[in-house]
XYZ file of C-alpha atoms in Angstrom:
325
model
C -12.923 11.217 -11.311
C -13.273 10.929 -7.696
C -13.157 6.921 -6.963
C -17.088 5.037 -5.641
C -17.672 4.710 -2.130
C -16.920 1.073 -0.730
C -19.710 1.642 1.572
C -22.603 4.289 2.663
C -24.525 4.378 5.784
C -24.282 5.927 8.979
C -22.234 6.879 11.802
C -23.489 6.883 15.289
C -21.842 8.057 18.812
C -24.850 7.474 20.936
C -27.907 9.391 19.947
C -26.013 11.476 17.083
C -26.106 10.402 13.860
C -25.229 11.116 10.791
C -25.066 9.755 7.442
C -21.553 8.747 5.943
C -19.527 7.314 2.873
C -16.157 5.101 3.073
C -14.064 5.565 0.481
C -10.337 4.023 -0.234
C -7.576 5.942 1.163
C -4.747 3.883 -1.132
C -4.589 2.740 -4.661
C -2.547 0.743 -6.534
C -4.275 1.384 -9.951
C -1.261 3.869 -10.863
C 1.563 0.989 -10.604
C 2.944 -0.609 -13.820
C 0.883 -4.046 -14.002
C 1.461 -6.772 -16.734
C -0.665 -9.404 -18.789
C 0.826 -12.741 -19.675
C 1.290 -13.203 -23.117
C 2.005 -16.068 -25.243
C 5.919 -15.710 -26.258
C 5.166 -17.197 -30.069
C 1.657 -15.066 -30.671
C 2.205 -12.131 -28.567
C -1.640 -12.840 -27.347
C -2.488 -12.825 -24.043
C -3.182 -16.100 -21.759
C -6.592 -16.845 -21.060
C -7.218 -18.794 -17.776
C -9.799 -21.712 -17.580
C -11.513 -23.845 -15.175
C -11.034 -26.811 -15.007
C -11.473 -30.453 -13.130
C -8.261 -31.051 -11.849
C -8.866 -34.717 -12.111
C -10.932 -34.911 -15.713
C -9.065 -32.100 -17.131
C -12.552 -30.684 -18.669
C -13.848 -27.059 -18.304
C -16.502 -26.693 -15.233
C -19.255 -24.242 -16.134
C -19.600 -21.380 -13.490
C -22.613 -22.621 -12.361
C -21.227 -26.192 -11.311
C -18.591 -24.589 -9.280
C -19.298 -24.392 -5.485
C -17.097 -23.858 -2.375
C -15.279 -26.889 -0.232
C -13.578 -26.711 2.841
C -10.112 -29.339 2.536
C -10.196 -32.271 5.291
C -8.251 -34.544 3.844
C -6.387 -35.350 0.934
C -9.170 -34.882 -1.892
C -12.057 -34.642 0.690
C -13.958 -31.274 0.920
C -17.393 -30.555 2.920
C -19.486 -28.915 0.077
C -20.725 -25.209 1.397
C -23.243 -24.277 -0.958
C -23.562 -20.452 -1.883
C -27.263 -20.637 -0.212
C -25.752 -21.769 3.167
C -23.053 -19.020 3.109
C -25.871 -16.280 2.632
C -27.798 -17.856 5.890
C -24.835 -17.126 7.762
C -23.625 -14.034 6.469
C -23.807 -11.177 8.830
C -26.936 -8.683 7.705
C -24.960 -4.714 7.740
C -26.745 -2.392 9.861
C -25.359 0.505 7.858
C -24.160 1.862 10.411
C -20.734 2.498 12.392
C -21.692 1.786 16.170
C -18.922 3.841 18.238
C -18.457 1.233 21.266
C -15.371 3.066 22.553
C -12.519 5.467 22.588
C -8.986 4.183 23.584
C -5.546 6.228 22.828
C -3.997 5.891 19.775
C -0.350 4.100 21.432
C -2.795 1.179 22.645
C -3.510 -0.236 18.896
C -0.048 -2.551 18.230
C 0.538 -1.362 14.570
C 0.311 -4.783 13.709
C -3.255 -4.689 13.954
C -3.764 -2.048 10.888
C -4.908 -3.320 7.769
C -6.008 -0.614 5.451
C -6.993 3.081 5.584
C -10.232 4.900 4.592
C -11.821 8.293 4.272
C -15.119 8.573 6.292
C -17.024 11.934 5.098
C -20.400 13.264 5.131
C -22.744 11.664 3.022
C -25.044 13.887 1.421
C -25.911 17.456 2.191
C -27.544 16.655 5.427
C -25.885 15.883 8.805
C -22.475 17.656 8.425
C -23.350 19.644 11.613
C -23.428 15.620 13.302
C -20.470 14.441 11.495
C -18.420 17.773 12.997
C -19.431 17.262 16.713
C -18.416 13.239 16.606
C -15.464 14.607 14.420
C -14.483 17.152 17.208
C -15.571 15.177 20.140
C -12.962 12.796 19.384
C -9.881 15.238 18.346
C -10.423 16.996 21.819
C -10.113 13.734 23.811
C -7.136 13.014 21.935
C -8.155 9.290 21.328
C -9.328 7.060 18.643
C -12.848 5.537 18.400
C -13.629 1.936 18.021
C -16.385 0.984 16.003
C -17.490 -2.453 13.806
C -18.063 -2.706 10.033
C -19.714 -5.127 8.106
C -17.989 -5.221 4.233
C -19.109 -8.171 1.545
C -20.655 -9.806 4.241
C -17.885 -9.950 7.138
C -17.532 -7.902 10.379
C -14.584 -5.550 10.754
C -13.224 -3.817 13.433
C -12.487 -0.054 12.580
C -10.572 2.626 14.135
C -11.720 6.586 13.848
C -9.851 9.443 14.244
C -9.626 13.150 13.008
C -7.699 13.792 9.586
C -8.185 17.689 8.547
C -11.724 18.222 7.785
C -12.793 14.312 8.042
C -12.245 11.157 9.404
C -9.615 8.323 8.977
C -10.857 5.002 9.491
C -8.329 2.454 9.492
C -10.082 -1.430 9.576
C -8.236 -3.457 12.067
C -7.216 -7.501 12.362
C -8.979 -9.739 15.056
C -6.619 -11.345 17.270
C -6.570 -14.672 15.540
C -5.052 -12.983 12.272
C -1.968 -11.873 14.456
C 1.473 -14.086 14.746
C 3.162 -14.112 17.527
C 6.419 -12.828 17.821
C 7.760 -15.815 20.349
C 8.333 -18.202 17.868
C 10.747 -15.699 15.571
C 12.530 -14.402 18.044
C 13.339 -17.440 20.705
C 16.853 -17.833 19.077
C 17.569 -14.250 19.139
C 21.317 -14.362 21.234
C 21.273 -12.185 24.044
C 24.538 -10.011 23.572
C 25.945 -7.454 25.561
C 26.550 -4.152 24.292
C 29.104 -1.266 25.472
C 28.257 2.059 26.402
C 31.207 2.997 23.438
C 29.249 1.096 21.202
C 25.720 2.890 21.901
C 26.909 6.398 22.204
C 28.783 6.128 18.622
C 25.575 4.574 17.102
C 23.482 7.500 18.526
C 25.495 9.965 17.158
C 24.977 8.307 13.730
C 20.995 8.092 14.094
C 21.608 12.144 15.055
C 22.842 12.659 12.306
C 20.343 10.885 9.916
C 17.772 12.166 11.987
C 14.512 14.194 10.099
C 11.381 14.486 10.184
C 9.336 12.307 8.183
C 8.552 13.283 4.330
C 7.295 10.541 2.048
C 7.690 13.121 -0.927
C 10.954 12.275 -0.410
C 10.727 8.691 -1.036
C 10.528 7.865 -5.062
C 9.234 3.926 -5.881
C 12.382 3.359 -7.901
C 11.495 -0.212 -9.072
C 8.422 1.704 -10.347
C 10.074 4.208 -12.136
C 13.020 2.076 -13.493
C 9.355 -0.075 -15.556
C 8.146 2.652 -16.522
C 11.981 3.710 -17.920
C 12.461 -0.339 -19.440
C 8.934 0.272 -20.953
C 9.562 3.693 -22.633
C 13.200 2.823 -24.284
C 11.260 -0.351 -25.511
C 8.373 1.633 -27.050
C 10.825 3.775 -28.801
C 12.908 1.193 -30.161
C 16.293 2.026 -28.092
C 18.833 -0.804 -26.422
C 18.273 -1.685 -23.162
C 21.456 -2.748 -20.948
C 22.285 -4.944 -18.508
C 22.779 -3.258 -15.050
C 26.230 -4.866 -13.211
C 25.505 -6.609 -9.885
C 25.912 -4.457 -6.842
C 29.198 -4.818 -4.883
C 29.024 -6.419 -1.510
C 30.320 -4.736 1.245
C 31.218 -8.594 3.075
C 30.811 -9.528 6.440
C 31.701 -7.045 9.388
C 34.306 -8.248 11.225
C 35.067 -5.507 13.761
C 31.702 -3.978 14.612
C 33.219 -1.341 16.590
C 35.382 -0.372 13.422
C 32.085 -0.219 11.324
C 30.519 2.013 13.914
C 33.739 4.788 13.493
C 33.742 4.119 9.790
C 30.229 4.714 9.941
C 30.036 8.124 11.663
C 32.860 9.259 9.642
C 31.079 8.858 6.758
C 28.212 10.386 8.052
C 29.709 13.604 8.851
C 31.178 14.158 5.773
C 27.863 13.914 4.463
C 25.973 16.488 6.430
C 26.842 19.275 4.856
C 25.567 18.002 1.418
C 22.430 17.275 3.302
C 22.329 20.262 5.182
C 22.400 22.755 1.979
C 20.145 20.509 0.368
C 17.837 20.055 4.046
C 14.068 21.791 3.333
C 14.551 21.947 -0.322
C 11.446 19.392 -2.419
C 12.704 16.924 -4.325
C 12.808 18.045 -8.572
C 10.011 16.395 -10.119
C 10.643 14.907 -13.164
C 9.799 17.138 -16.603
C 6.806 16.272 -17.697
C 6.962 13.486 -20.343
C 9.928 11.675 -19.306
C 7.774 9.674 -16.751
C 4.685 9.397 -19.001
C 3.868 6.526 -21.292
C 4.907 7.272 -24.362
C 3.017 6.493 -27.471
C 4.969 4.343 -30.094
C 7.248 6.048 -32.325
C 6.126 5.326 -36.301
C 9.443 4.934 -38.640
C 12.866 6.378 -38.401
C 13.318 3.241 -35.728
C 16.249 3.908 -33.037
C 17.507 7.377 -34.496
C 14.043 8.973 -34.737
C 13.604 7.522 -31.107
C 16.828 9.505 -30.118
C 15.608 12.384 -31.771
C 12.034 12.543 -30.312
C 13.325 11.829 -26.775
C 15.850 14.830 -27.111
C 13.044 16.780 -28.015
C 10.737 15.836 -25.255
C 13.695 16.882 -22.934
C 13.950 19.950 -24.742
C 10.436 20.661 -24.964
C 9.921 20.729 -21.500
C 8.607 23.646 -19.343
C 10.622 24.910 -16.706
C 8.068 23.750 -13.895
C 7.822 20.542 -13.951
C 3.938 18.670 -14.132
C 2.525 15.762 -12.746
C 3.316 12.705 -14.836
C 1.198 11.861 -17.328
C 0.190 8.176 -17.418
C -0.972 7.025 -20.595
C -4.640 6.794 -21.007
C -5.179 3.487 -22.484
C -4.279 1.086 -19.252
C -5.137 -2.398 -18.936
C -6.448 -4.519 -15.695
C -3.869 -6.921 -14.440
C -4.397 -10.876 -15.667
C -5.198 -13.369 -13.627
């Protein structure tokens, strides 16, 4: 089921306009999430409000919002006086200017989003601002106002549609001075450069986040399945650490070395997709019924066995659960 647009209304480059939807270009729905459960009961924890002072509950509509200007003094903003303020939308995305994409620091991205066409009208609009702004090569700056705040956004051509990508004011940025003051200044020889480059040459690729597997993710979803079926779970030993360098320009050699021996490896193995798992040994599995550990080895055999030669999308389990608190 495609996911609900985060906002509709329109999209404007001067006179042209056309009406759009924003919908969320990330998710985080398909990670592992946990509930907090008590340890005795196995039930889950249930959060209350409370007065931090009386310890009683506060009813919903007793709570209001305080600004901290001292220690336990607030200036009471009432939900009334937040709604005078807030900024009316105009439901639409006012393009105000095109600047090239190497001029927006990348600290300034917050989140991607999918712009299309909303509706069966005013795709023949949405293509000319589309294609007006892959031919200049640039990205266009508009403002949008979501729950009640101005954003800045940033527009440019993906495929058929448009990425918008909502951007931090100025104030939201850190600047780097402070972290990097006590930096040391340290000079570097030419020896020292050209055997580094010759390791980043041979690392080099082209970027391909299929090749990149969340492997925190994937060793939960592992911890989870062994404890559904009933099987031991071990400790993993601690890493070994490689210890301080103490001849940099030894670690460089040792370091190219080691890199050449494994290019060929990577070279066979360069173009090839990484193997998807078999479908079922990522999904959730169901709890096993009986038998305990050795009908767990036996069904997990199976699924192994069982599975088709292509390998499927993993299947999550159905029944999932919003995070607590």
């Amino acid at each position: 089921m495609a996911p609900r647009a985060n906002w509709k209304g329109f999209l404007r480059l001067s006179l042209v306009t056309c009406p759009v939807a924003l919908y969320p270009a990330t998710s985080d729905t398909e990670k592992v999430s946990f509930n907090q459960i008590n340890r005795k009961t196995g039930h889950r924890i249930k959060y209350a409000k409370v007065d931090a002072e009386t310890g009683e509950e506060v009813a919903n509509d007793d709570i209001m919002k305080g600004y901290k200007i001292d220690t336990d003094t607030y200036i009471e903003v009432s939900k009334d006086e937040l709604e005078d303020i807030a900024l009316e939308s105009t439901r639409t995305i006012e393009i105000d200017e095109f600047v090239p994409r190497s001029d927006i620091d990348g600290r300034y991205l917050i989140r991607p989003y999918y712009l299309v066409p909303d509706g069966k009208v005013g795709h023949d609009a949405f293509a000319v601002i589309r294609e007006t702004i892959r031919s200049m090569n640039k990205v266009a700056i508009g403002r949008v106002v979501l729950t009640n705040r101005e954003h800045i956004i940033a527009l440019e051509p993906l495929d058929k549609g448009l990425m918008g990508t909502l951007l931090r004011y100025p104030y939201e940025v850190r600047s780097e001075t402070e972290y990097f003051d006590d930096i040391q200044d340290v000079k570097i020889t030419k020896d020292m450069l050209d055997l580094a480059r010759h390791i980043v040459e041979q690392k080099s690729a082209s970027f391909d986040p299929e090749q990149f597997e969340d492997r925190y993710e994937q060793a939960l979803i592992d911890l989870i399945n062994k404890k559904r079926n009933g099987l031991s779970t071990t400790a993993k030993a601690a890493p070994k650490t490689a210890g301080n360098v103490i001849n940099l320009m030894d670690a460089l050699k040792r370091s190219l070395a080691s890199e050449k021996q494994a290019a060929p490896a990577a070279a066979k193995n360069k173009g090839k997709k990484p193997k998807k798992a078999a479908a079922g040994q990522r999904e959730m599995l169901l709890p096993i019924s009986g038998g305990g550990k050795r009908a767990a080895k036996e069904t997990a055999k199976e699924t192994v066995k069982e599975a088709p030669k292509k390998a499927e999308k993993p299947v999550r389990s159905a029944a999932r659960t919003k995070k607590a608190g």
